[in-house]
mmCIF file of C-alpha atoms in Angstrom:
data_model
loop_
_atom_site.group_PDB
_atom_site.id
_atom_site.type_symbol
_atom_site.label_atom_id
_atom_site.label_comp_id
_atom_site.label_asym_id
_atom_site.label_seq_id
_atom_site.Cartn_x
_atom_site.Cartn_y
_atom_site.Cartn_z
ATOM 1 C CA MET A 254 8.431 -0.957 -3.280
ATOM 2 C CA GLY A 255 10.225 -3.921 -5.359
ATOM 3 C CA GLU A 256 8.016 -3.003 -8.650
ATOM 4 C CA ALA A 257 10.574 -3.815 -11.040
ATOM 5 C CA PHE A 258 11.057 -6.812 -13.255
ATOM 6 C CA GLY A 259 14.089 -8.825 -14.572
ATOM 7 C CA LEU A 260 16.088 -5.965 -16.324
ATOM 8 C CA HIS A 261 13.423 -3.373 -16.224
ATOM 9 C CA THR A 262 13.224 -0.929 -12.947
ATOM 10 C CA PHE A 263 10.890 1.193 -11.859
ATOM 11 C CA GLY A 264 10.311 3.411 -8.711
ATOM 12 C CA ASN A 265 12.725 5.271 -6.769
ATOM 13 C CA ASP A 266 13.472 2.731 -4.018
ATOM 14 C CA PRO A 267 16.990 3.647 -3.459
ATOM 15 C CA ALA A 268 16.082 7.143 -2.960
ATOM 16 C CA LEU A 269 13.055 6.391 -0.618
ATOM 17 C CA MET A 270 14.407 3.962 1.809
ATOM 18 C CA PRO A 271 16.432 6.098 3.770
ATOM 19 C CA ILE A 272 13.258 8.475 3.916
ATOM 20 C CA ILE A 273 10.528 6.197 5.002
ATOM 21 C CA ASP A 274 9.737 3.860 8.270
ATOM 22 C CA VAL A 275 7.665 1.012 6.478
ATOM 23 C CA ALA A 276 7.926 -0.334 2.780
ATOM 24 C CA ASN A 277 5.149 -2.436 0.988
ATOM 25 C CA VAL A 278 6.725 -5.098 -1.131
ATOM 26 C CA ALA A 279 5.786 -6.347 -4.404
ATOM 27 C CA CYS A 280 5.362 -10.157 -4.644
ATOM 28 C CA GLY A 281 5.493 -11.354 -7.811
ATOM 29 C CA PHE A 282 2.008 -11.177 -9.267
ATOM 30 C CA HIS A 283 1.582 -7.025 -10.552
ATOM 31 C CA ALA A 284 5.273 -6.430 -10.140
ATOM 32 C CA GLY A 285 8.496 -8.094 -8.487
ATOM 33 C CA ASP A 286 10.216 -11.103 -8.994
ATOM 34 C CA PRO A 287 12.581 -13.169 -6.961
ATOM 35 C CA ALA A 288 15.794 -11.321 -7.560
ATOM 36 C CA VAL A 289 13.889 -7.827 -6.882
ATOM 37 C CA MET A 290 12.167 -9.355 -3.987
ATOM 38 C CA GLU A 291 15.404 -10.628 -2.325
ATOM 39 C CA ALA A 292 17.391 -6.846 -3.242
ATOM 40 C CA THR A 293 14.373 -4.868 -2.009
ATOM 41 C CA VAL A 294 14.340 -6.637 1.456
ATOM 42 C CA ALA A 295 17.987 -6.637 1.739
ATOM 43 C CA LEU A 296 17.691 -2.893 1.389
ATOM 44 C CA ALA A 297 14.998 -2.500 3.854
ATOM 45 C CA LYS A 298 17.091 -4.272 6.493
ATOM 46 C CA GLN A 299 20.189 -2.126 5.545
ATOM 47 C CA HIS A 300 17.808 1.303 6.399
ATOM 48 C CA GLY A 301 15.942 -0.568 9.210
ATOM 49 C CA VAL A 302 12.624 -0.058 7.491
ATOM 50 C CA ARG A 303 9.799 -2.603 8.237
ATOM 51 C CA VAL A 304 8.575 -4.554 5.618
ATOM 52 C CA GLY A 305 4.691 -5.602 4.503
ATOM 53 C CA ALA A 306 3.365 -7.535 1.609
ATOM 54 C CA HIS A 307 1.902 -5.769 -1.121
ATOM 55 C CA PRO A 308 0.102 -8.457 -2.948
ATOM 56 C CA GLY A 309 -1.709 -7.733 -6.123
ATOM 57 C CA LEU A 310 -3.594 -8.838 -8.989
ATOM 58 C CA PRO A 311 -1.762 -11.537 -11.407
ATOM 59 C CA ASP A 312 -1.551 -8.822 -14.113
ATOM 60 C CA LEU A 313 1.982 -7.828 -14.946
ATOM 61 C CA VAL A 314 0.949 -6.196 -18.194
ATOM 62 C CA GLY A 315 -1.644 -3.758 -16.624
ATOM 63 C CA PHE A 316 0.290 -3.678 -13.270
ATOM 64 C CA GLY A 317 -2.463 -4.946 -11.025
ATOM 65 C CA ARG A 318 -4.177 -1.575 -12.088
ATOM 66 C CA ARG A 319 -7.049 -3.173 -13.790
ATOM 67 C CA GLU A 320 -10.044 -5.100 -11.994
ATOM 68 C CA MET A 321 -10.932 -8.947 -12.430
ATOM 69 C CA LYS A 322 -13.758 -10.901 -11.305
ATOM 70 C CA LEU A 323 -12.531 -13.238 -8.891
ATOM 71 C CA SER A 324 -14.396 -15.279 -5.754
ATOM 72 C CA PRO A 325 -13.618 -14.718 -1.931
ATOM 73 C CA ALA A 326 -11.594 -18.235 -1.921
ATOM 74 C CA GLU A 327 -9.612 -17.178 -5.368
ATOM 75 C CA VAL A 328 -8.677 -13.883 -3.317
ATOM 76 C CA GLU A 329 -7.388 -15.596 -0.374
ATOM 77 C CA SER A 330 -5.200 -17.942 -2.567
ATOM 78 C CA LEU A 331 -3.580 -15.300 -4.244
ATOM 79 C CA ILE A 332 -2.992 -13.536 -1.315
ATOM 80 C CA ARG A 333 -1.698 -16.315 0.462
ATOM 81 C CA TYR A 334 0.556 -17.230 -2.348
ATOM 82 C CA GLN A 335 1.976 -13.807 -2.478
ATOM 83 C CA VAL A 336 2.585 -13.352 1.179
ATOM 84 C CA GLY A 337 4.125 -16.902 1.701
ATOM 85 C CA ALA A 338 6.781 -15.711 -1.114
ATOM 86 C CA LEU A 339 7.810 -12.791 0.475
ATOM 87 C CA THR A 340 7.775 -14.297 4.180
ATOM 88 C CA GLY A 341 10.707 -16.743 2.735
ATOM 89 C CA PHE A 342 12.979 -13.917 1.899
ATOM 90 C CA LEU A 343 12.105 -12.094 4.701
ATOM 91 C CA ARG A 344 13.259 -14.994 6.952
ATOM 92 C CA GLY A 345 16.306 -15.272 4.700
ATOM 93 C CA HIS A 346 17.214 -11.681 6.347
ATOM 94 C CA ASP A 347 15.992 -12.481 9.832
ATOM 95 C CA LEU A 348 13.324 -9.969 9.466
ATOM 96 C CA PRO A 349 9.461 -10.403 10.435
ATOM 97 C CA LEU A 350 6.490 -9.580 8.326
ATOM 98 C CA ASN A 351 5.222 -6.061 9.346
ATOM 99 C CA HIS A 352 1.873 -6.052 8.031
ATOM 100 C CA ILE A 353 -0.039 -7.081 4.827
ATOM 101 C CA LYS A 354 -1.674 -4.342 2.238
ATOM 102 C CA PRO A 355 -3.296 -5.377 -1.053
ATOM 103 C CA HIS A 356 -1.955 -3.310 -4.008
ATOM 104 C CA GLY A 357 -3.850 -1.675 -6.914
ATOM 105 C CA SER A 358 -7.120 -2.832 -8.025
ATOM 106 C CA LEU A 359 -7.250 -5.454 -5.719
ATOM 107 C CA TYR A 360 -7.049 -3.076 -2.977
ATOM 108 C CA GLY A 361 -10.136 -1.095 -4.271
ATOM 109 C CA MET A 362 -12.289 -4.281 -4.629
ATOM 110 C CA LEU A 363 -11.234 -5.343 -1.209
ATOM 111 C CA ALA A 364 -12.476 -2.017 0.067
ATOM 112 C CA ARG A 365 -15.845 -2.273 -1.648
ATOM 113 C CA ASP A 366 -16.428 -6.200 -0.879
ATOM 114 C CA GLU A 367 -16.733 -7.706 2.580
ATOM 115 C CA GLU A 368 -16.835 -10.957 1.268
ATOM 116 C CA LEU A 369 -13.347 -10.659 -0.497
ATOM 117 C CA MET A 370 -11.733 -8.806 1.997
ATOM 118 C CA LEU A 371 -12.270 -11.705 4.707
ATOM 119 C CA GLY A 372 -9.675 -13.753 2.560
ATOM 120 C CA ALA A 373 -6.962 -10.920 2.917
ATOM 121 C CA VAL A 374 -8.185 -10.910 6.497
ATOM 122 C CA ARG A 375 -7.668 -14.717 7.153
ATOM 123 C CA VAL A 376 -4.195 -14.312 5.747
ATOM 124 C CA ALA A 377 -3.359 -11.704 7.884
ATOM 125 C CA ARG A 378 -4.599 -13.499 10.947
ATOM 126 C CA ASP A 379 -2.586 -16.609 10.516
ATOM 127 C CA TYR A 380 0.666 -14.734 10.311
ATOM 128 C CA GLY A 381 -0.811 -12.420 13.170
ATOM 129 C CA VAL A 382 -0.035 -9.050 11.393
ATOM 130 C CA PRO A 383 -1.960 -5.906 10.787
ATOM 131 C CA VAL A 384 -3.890 -4.899 7.689
ATOM 132 C CA PHE A 385 -3.284 -1.749 6.152
ATOM 133 C CA GLY A 386 -6.212 0.158 4.238
ATOM 134 C CA ILE A 387 -8.836 2.683 4.025
ATOM 135 C CA ALA A 388 -10.493 3.409 7.275
ATOM 136 C CA GLY A 389 -14.606 3.294 7.234
ATOM 137 C CA SER A 390 -14.464 0.672 4.216
ATOM 138 C CA ALA A 391 -14.838 -2.936 4.147
ATOM 139 C CA HIS A 392 -10.994 -3.065 4.865
ATOM 140 C CA GLN A 393 -11.607 -1.839 8.467
ATOM 141 C CA ARG A 394 -15.141 -3.197 9.099
ATOM 142 C CA VAL A 395 -13.999 -6.861 8.381
ATOM 143 C CA ALA A 396 -10.334 -6.749 10.015
ATOM 144 C CA GLU A 397 -12.237 -5.382 13.092
ATOM 145 C CA ARG A 398 -14.798 -8.066 13.121
ATOM 146 C CA GLU A 399 -12.470 -10.746 12.832
ATOM 147 C CA GLY A 400 -10.203 -9.440 15.520
ATOM 148 C CA VAL A 401 -7.233 -8.078 13.378
ATOM 149 C CA GLU A 402 -5.613 -4.863 13.596
ATOM 150 C CA PHE A 403 -6.252 -2.335 11.163
ATOM 151 C CA VAL A 404 -4.037 0.405 10.370
ATOM 152 C CA GLY A 405 -5.888 3.081 8.077
ATOM 153 C CA GLU A 406 -4.032 4.935 5.637
ATOM 154 C CA LEU A 407 -3.551 8.777 4.427
ATOM 155 C CA TYR A 408 -2.518 9.091 0.519
ATOM 156 C CA VAL A 409 -0.854 12.535 -0.435
ATOM 157 C CA ASP A 410 -0.283 11.345 -4.210
ATOM 158 C CA LEU A 411 -3.575 10.336 -5.078
ATOM 159 C CA ASP A 412 -7.078 12.044 -4.923
ATOM 160 C CA TYR A 413 -10.323 11.175 -2.930
ATOM 161 C CA ASN A 414 -13.445 11.298 -4.294
ATOM 162 C CA ALA A 415 -16.591 12.803 -2.089
ATOM 163 C CA ASP A 416 -17.399 9.076 -0.698
ATOM 164 C CA GLY A 417 -13.911 9.043 0.468
ATOM 165 C CA GLY A 418 -12.712 6.380 -2.391
ATOM 166 C CA LEU A 419 -9.353 6.544 -3.936
ATOM 167 C CA ILE A 420 -9.120 7.691 -7.513
ATOM 168 C CA ILE A 421 -6.593 5.090 -8.841
ATOM 169 C CA LEU A 422 -4.811 6.289 -12.014
ATOM 170 C CA ARG A 423 -3.175 3.642 -14.465
ATOM 171 C CA GLN A 424 -0.155 6.081 -15.137
ATOM 172 C CA PRO A 425 1.878 7.707 -12.385
ATOM 173 C CA HIS A 426 1.801 11.482 -12.184
ATOM 174 C CA ALA A 427 4.197 13.870 -10.085
ATOM 175 C CA THR A 428 2.702 15.356 -7.057
ATOM 176 C CA ASP A 429 3.767 18.823 -5.606
ATOM 177 C CA PRO A 430 5.557 18.292 -2.498
ATOM 178 C CA GLU A 431 3.882 21.336 -0.700
ATOM 179 C CA ALA A 432 0.665 19.983 -1.593
ATOM 180 C CA ALA A 433 1.580 16.873 -0.211
ATOM 181 C CA ALA A 434 2.855 18.241 3.124
ATOM 182 C CA GLU A 435 -0.004 20.720 3.156
ATOM 183 C CA ARG A 436 -2.339 17.816 2.805
ATOM 184 C CA THR A 437 -0.451 16.179 5.758
ATOM 185 C CA ARG A 438 -0.903 18.977 8.005
ATOM 186 C CA ARG A 439 -4.695 19.404 7.403
ATOM 187 C CA ALA A 440 -5.045 15.729 8.258
ATOM 188 C CA VAL A 441 -3.278 15.628 11.336
ATOM 189 C CA LEU A 442 -4.433 18.779 12.659
ATOM 190 C CA GLU A 443 -8.038 19.277 11.275
ATOM 191 C CA GLY A 444 -8.932 15.379 10.643
ATOM 192 C CA VAL A 445 -9.898 16.127 7.094
ATOM 193 C CA VAL A 446 -8.527 15.899 3.542
ATOM 194 C CA ALA A 447 -10.180 17.762 0.230
ATOM 195 C CA ALA A 448 -12.005 15.658 -2.095
ATOM 196 C CA GLU A 449 -11.625 16.161 -5.696
ATOM 197 C CA ASP A 450 -14.627 18.046 -5.745
ATOM 198 C CA GLY A 451 -13.091 20.706 -3.125
ATOM 199 C CA THR A 452 -15.618 19.177 0.047
ATOM 200 C CA ASP A 453 -13.701 18.028 2.961
ATOM 201 C CA ILE A 454 -14.034 14.491 4.146
ATOM 202 C CA PRO A 455 -13.035 12.936 7.543
ATOM 203 C CA MET A 456 -9.896 11.173 7.552
ATOM 204 C CA SER A 457 -8.219 8.592 10.305
ATOM 205 C CA PHE A 458 -5.250 7.341 9.537
ATOM 206 C CA GLY A 459 -2.071 5.841 11.300
ATOM 207 C CA SER A 460 -0.038 5.311 7.939
ATOM 208 C CA ILE A 461 0.791 7.852 5.378
ATOM 209 C CA CYS A 462 1.284 6.220 1.975
ATOM 210 C CA VAL A 463 3.744 7.702 -0.949
ATOM 211 C CA HIS A 464 3.892 5.578 -3.947
ATOM 212 C CA SER A 465 7.388 4.690 -5.468
ATOM 213 C CA ASP A 466 6.640 4.704 -9.158
ATOM 214 C CA THR A 467 5.506 8.387 -9.162
ATOM 215 C CA PRO A 468 8.405 10.740 -11.007
ATOM 216 C CA ASN A 469 9.616 12.588 -7.860
ATOM 217 C CA ALA A 470 8.392 10.337 -5.063
ATOM 218 C CA ALA A 471 11.279 10.580 -2.840
ATOM 219 C CA LEU A 472 10.551 14.792 -2.831
ATOM 220 C CA VAL A 473 7.132 14.242 -1.678
ATOM 221 C CA ALA A 474 8.151 11.691 1.093
ATOM 222 C CA ARG A 475 10.733 14.115 2.530
ATOM 223 C CA ALA A 476 8.314 16.934 2.444
ATOM 224 C CA VAL A 477 5.800 14.885 4.090
ATOM 225 C CA ARG A 478 8.362 13.695 6.941
ATOM 226 C CA GLU A 479 9.199 17.263 7.271
ATOM 227 C CA ALA A 480 5.828 18.287 7.770
ATOM 228 C CA LEU A 481 5.362 15.996 10.468
ATOM 229 C CA ALA A 482 8.350 16.771 11.923
ATOM 230 C CA SER A 483 7.190 20.573 12.527
ATOM 231 C CA LEU A 484 3.949 19.486 14.149
#
């Protein structure tokens, strides 16, 4: 959420807020700015939605979806800076920080590299909040090793490779709401999702992610919530 900048608006935030429980709010590096963060936090409070920080790479042009060469110290500083910015707006609305979830290519880099992930975990530990990420990856391994709560995620609008990693696209695409609902049902009932090659991979999760910038994000989110309610 909050992935707009200045006069340029993106995503489907007003339509999504009444449907969701938790929002991952951009913190200004891959998207977002002070006015957008303020408006997004206010909208979340209006709808009783918990707010987590969604720190990304400092790459507005690439929307945080192009990898960078960073040291563990640089990763920690980038995340600490962005979480601090969002926390300022949360305090203005008397809301707590709910969690930290890295964005885009930073998310993927941290899933593969335990040294880089340690920076994110240190910030989460300082704020006393969980980290959202991919179960079985460096996200989970480092968080649990450092005594930080971990929440695994299920993605319904991105494909998985056979190793359980996400296939991150540079451009958002529409997702079939019924396909998203079916993935949700299978993940809950059978504990698996179908990878891009058709094989089933195990899936452990406590949160379901829907991207706000896909064209029909609100329809996808509603289909997922209805699927959950039917189980």
